[in-house]
PDB file of C-alpha atoms and ligand atoms in Angstrom:
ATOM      1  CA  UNK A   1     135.540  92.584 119.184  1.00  0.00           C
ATOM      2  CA  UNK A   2     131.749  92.084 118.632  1.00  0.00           C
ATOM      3  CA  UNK A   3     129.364  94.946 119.245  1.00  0.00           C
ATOM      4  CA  UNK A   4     125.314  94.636 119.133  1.00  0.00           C
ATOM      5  CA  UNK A   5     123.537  97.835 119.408  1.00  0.00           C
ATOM      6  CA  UNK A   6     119.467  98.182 118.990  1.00  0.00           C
ATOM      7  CA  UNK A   7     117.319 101.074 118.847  1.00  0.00           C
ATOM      8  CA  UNK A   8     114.001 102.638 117.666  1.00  0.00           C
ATOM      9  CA  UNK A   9     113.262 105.457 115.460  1.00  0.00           C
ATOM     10  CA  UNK A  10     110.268 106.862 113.465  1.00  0.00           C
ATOM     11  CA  UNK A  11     109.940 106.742 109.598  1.00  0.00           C
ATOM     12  CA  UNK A  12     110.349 110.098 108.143  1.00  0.00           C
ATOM     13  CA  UNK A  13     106.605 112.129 107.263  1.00  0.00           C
ATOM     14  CA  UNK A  14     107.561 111.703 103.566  1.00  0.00           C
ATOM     15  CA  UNK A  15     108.354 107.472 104.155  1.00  0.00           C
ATOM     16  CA  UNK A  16     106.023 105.149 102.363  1.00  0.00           C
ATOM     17  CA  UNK A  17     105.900 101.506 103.025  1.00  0.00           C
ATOM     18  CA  UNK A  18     106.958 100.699  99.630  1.00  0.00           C
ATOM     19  CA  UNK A  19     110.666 102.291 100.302  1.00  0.00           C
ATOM     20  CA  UNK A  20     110.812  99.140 103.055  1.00  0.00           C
ATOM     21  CA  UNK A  21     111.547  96.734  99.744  1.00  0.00           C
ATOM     22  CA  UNK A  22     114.716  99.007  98.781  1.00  0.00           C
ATOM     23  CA  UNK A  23     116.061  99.711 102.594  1.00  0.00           C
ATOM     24  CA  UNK A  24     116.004  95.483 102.454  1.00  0.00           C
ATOM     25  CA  UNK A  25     117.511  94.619  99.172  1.00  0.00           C
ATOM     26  CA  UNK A  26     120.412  97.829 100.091  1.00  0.00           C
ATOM     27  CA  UNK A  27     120.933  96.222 103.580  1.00  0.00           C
ATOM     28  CA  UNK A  28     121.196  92.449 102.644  1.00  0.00           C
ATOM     29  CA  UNK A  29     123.909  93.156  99.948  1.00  0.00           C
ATOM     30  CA  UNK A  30     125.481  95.291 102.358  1.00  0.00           C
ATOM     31  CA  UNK A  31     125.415  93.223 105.465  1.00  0.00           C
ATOM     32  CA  UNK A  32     126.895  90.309 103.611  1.00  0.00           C
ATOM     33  CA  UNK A  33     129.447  92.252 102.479  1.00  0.00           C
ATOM     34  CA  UNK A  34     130.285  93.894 105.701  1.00  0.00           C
ATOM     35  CA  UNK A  35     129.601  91.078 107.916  1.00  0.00           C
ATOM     36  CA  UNK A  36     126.428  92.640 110.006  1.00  0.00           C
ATOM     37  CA  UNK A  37     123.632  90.698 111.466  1.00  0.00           C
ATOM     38  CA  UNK A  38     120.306  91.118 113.234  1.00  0.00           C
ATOM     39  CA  UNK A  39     117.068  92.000 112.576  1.00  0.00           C
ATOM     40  CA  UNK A  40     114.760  94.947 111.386  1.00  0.00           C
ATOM     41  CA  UNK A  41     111.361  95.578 111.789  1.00  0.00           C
ATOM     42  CA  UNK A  42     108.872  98.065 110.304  1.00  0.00           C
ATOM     43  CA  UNK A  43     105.090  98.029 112.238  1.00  0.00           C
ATOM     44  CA  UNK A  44     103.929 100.549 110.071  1.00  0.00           C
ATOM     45  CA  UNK A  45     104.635 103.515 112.258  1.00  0.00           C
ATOM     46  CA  UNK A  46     108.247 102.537 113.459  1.00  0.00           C
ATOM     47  CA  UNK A  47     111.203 100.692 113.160  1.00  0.00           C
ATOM     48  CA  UNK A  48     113.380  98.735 115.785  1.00  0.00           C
ATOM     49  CA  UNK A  49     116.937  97.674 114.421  1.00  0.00           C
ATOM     50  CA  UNK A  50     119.336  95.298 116.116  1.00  0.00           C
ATOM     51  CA  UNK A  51     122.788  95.115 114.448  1.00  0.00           C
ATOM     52  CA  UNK A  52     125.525  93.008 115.331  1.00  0.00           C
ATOM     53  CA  UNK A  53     128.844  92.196 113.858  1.00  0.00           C
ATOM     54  CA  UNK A  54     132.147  93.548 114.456  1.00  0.00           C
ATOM     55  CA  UNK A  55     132.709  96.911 116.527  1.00  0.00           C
ATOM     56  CA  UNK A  56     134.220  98.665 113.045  1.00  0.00           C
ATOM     57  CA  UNK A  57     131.447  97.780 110.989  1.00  0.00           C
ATOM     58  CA  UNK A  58     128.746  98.634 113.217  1.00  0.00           C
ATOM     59  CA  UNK A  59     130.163 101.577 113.855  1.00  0.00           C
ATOM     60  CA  UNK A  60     130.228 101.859 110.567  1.00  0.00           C
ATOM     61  CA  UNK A  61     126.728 101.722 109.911  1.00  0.00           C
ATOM     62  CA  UNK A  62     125.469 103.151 112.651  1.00  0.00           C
ATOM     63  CA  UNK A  63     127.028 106.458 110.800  1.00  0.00           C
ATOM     64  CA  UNK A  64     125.165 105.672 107.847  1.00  0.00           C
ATOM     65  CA  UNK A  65     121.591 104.826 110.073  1.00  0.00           C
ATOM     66  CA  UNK A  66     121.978 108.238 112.235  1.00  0.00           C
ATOM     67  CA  UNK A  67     122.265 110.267 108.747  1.00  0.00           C
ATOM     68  CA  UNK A  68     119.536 108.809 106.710  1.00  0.00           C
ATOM     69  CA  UNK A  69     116.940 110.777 106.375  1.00  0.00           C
ATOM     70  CA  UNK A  70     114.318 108.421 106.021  1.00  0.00           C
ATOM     71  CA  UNK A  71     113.946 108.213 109.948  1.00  0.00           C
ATOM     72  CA  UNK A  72     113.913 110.431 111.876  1.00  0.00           C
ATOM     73  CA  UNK A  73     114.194 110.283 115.903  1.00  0.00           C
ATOM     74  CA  UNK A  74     117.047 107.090 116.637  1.00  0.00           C
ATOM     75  CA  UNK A  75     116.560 106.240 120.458  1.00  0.00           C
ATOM     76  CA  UNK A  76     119.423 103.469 121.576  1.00  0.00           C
ATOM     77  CA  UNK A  77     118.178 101.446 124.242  1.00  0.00           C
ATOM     78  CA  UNK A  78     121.552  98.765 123.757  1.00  0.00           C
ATOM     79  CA  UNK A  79     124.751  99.236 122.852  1.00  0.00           C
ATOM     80  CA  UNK A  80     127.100  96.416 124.229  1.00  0.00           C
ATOM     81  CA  UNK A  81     129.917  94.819 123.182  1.00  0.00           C
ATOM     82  CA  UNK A  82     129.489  90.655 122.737  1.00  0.00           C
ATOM     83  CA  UNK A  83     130.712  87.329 122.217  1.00  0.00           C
ATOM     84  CA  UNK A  84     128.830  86.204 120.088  1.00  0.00           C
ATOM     85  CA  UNK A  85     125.770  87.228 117.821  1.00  0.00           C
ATOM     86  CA  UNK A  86     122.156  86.249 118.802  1.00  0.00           C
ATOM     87  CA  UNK A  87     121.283  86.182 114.898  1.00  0.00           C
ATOM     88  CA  UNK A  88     123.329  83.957 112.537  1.00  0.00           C
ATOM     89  CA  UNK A  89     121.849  86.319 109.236  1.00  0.00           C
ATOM     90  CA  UNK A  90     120.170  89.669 109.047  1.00  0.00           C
ATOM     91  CA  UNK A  91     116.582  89.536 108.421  1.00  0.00           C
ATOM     92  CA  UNK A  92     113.308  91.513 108.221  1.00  0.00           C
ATOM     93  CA  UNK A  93     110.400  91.424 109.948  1.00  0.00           C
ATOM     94  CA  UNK A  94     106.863  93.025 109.280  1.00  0.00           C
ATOM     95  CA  UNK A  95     105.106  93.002 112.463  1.00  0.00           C
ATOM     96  CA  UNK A  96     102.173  94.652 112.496  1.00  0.00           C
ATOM     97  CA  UNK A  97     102.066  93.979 116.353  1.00  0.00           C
ATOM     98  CA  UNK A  98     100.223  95.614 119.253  1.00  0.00           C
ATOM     99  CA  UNK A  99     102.439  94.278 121.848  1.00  0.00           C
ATOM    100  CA  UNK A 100     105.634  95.647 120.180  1.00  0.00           C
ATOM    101  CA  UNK A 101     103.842  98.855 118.974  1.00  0.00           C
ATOM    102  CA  UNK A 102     104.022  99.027 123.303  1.00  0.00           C
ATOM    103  CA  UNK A 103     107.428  97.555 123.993  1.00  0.00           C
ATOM    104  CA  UNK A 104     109.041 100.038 120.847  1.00  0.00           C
ATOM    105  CA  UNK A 105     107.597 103.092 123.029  1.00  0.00           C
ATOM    106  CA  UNK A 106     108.429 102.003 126.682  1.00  0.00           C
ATOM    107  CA  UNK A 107     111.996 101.403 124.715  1.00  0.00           C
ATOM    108  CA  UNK A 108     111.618 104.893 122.982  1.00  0.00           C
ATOM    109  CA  UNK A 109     111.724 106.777 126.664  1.00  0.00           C
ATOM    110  CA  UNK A 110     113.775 103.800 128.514  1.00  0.00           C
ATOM    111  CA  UNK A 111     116.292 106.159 130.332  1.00  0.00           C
ATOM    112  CA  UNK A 112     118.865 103.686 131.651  1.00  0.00           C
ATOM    113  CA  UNK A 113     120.336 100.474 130.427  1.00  0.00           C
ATOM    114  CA  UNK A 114     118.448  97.424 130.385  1.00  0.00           C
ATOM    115  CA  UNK A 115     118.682  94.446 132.497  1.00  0.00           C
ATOM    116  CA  UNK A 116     119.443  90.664 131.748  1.00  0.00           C
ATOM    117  CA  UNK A 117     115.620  89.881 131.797  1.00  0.00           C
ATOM    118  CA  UNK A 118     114.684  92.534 129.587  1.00  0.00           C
ATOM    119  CA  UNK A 119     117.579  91.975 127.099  1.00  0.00           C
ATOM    120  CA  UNK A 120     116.140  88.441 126.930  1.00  0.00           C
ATOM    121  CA  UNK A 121     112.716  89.378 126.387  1.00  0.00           C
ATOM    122  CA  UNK A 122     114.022  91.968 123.577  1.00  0.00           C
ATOM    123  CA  UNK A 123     116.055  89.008 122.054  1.00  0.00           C
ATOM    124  CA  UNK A 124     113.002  86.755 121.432  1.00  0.00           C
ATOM    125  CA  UNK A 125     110.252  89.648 120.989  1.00  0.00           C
ATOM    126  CA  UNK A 126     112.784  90.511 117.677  1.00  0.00           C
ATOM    127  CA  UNK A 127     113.380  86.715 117.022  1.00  0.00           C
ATOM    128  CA  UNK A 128     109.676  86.206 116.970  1.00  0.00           C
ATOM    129  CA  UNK A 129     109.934  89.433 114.372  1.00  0.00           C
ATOM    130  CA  UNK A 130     110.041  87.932 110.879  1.00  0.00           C
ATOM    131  CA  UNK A 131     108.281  84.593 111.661  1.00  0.00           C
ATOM    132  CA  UNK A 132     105.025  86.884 111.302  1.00  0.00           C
TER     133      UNK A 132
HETATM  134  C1  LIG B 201     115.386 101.976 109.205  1.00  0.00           C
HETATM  135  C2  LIG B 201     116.573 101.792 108.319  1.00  0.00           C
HETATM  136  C3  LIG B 201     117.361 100.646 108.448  1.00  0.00           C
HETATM  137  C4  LIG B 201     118.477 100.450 107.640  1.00  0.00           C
HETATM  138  N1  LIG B 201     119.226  99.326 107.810  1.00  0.00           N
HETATM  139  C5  LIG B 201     120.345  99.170 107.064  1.00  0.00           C
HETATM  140  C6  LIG B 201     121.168  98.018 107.233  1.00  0.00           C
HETATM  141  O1  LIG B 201     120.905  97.144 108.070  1.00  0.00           O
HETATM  142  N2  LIG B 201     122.259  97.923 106.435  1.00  0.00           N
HETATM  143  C7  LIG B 201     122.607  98.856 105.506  1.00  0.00           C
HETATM  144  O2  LIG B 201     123.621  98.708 104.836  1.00  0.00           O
HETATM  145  N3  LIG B 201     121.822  99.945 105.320  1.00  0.00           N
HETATM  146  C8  LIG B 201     120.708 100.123 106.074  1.00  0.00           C
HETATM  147  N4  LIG B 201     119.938 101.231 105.867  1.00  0.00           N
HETATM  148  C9  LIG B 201     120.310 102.167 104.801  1.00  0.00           C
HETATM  149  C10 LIG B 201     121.475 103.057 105.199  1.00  0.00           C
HETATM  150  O3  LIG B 201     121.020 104.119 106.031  1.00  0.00           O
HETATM  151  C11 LIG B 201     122.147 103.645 103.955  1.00  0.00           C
HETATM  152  O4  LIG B 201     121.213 104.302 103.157  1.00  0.00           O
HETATM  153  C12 LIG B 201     122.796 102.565 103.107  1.00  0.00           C
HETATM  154  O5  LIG B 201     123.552 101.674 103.909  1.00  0.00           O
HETATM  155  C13 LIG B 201     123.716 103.234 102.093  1.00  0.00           C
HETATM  156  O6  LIG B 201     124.283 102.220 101.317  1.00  0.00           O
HETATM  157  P1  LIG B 201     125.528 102.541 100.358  1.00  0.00           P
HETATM  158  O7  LIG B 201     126.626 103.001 101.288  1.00  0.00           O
HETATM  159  O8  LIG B 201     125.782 101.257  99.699  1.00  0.00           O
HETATM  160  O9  LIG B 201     125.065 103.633  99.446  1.00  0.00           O
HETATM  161  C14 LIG B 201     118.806 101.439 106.665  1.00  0.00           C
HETATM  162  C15 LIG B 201     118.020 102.576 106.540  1.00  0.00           C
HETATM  163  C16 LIG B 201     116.911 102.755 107.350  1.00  0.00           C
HETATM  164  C17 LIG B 201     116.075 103.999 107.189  1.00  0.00           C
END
């Protein structure tokens, strides 16, 4: 069974932007290996993560992501299982973005799940992620 799961957090006080470069090259070897896709992306002054793969190995990592001390803060705002992935490969984005800057809070203090419309605006605000 697939399972996609997305959330926000905030980089640890200590994080500099440089530590992005060895988070990427850790993940892509990783993901490969472990069969994860999806997207991350740093603005500067957070991070919003979509895995997807199966339910073991996001579980899996979602161990490793809610004990790494580099962030600090992990808000889920989707956790679902699926049928297929939305991302064929697991990517990076920078975004330095005003518009997600907003959407990453309003998804910080979403209390409830989201619906179909939002999901699909997620999907294609994250898509849109690492084509800046
Ligand atoms: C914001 C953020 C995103 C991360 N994303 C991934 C990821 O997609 N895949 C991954 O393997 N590790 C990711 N990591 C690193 C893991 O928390 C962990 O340090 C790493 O998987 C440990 O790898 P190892 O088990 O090979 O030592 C991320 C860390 C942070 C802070």
């Amino acid at each position: 069974m697939l399972r996609r799961l997305a959330y926000v957090s905030t980089p640890a006080p200590a994080f500099r932007a440089v530590e992005v470069g060895h988070i990427i090259e850790v993940s892509r070897a990783n993901n490969a290996a472990a069969g994860i896709t999806g997207v991350l992306v740093y603005t500067g002054t957070d991070f919003a993560q979509l895995i997807e793969g199966e339910a073991d190995a996001v579980g899996r990592l979602w161990g490793k992501l809610r004990s790494d001390r580099r962030h600090t803060d992990l808000a889920v705002f989707l956790d679902e299982p699926a049928d297929r992935v939305w991302f064929e490969s697991w990517r990076m984005g920078y975004l330095y973005d005003e518009a997600l800057t907003t959407q990453i809070f309003e998804w910080r203090v979403l209390q409830r799940r989201l619906d179909d419309i939002e999901i699909e605006g997620m999907r294609l605000l994250l898509a849109s992620a690492d084509a800046a």
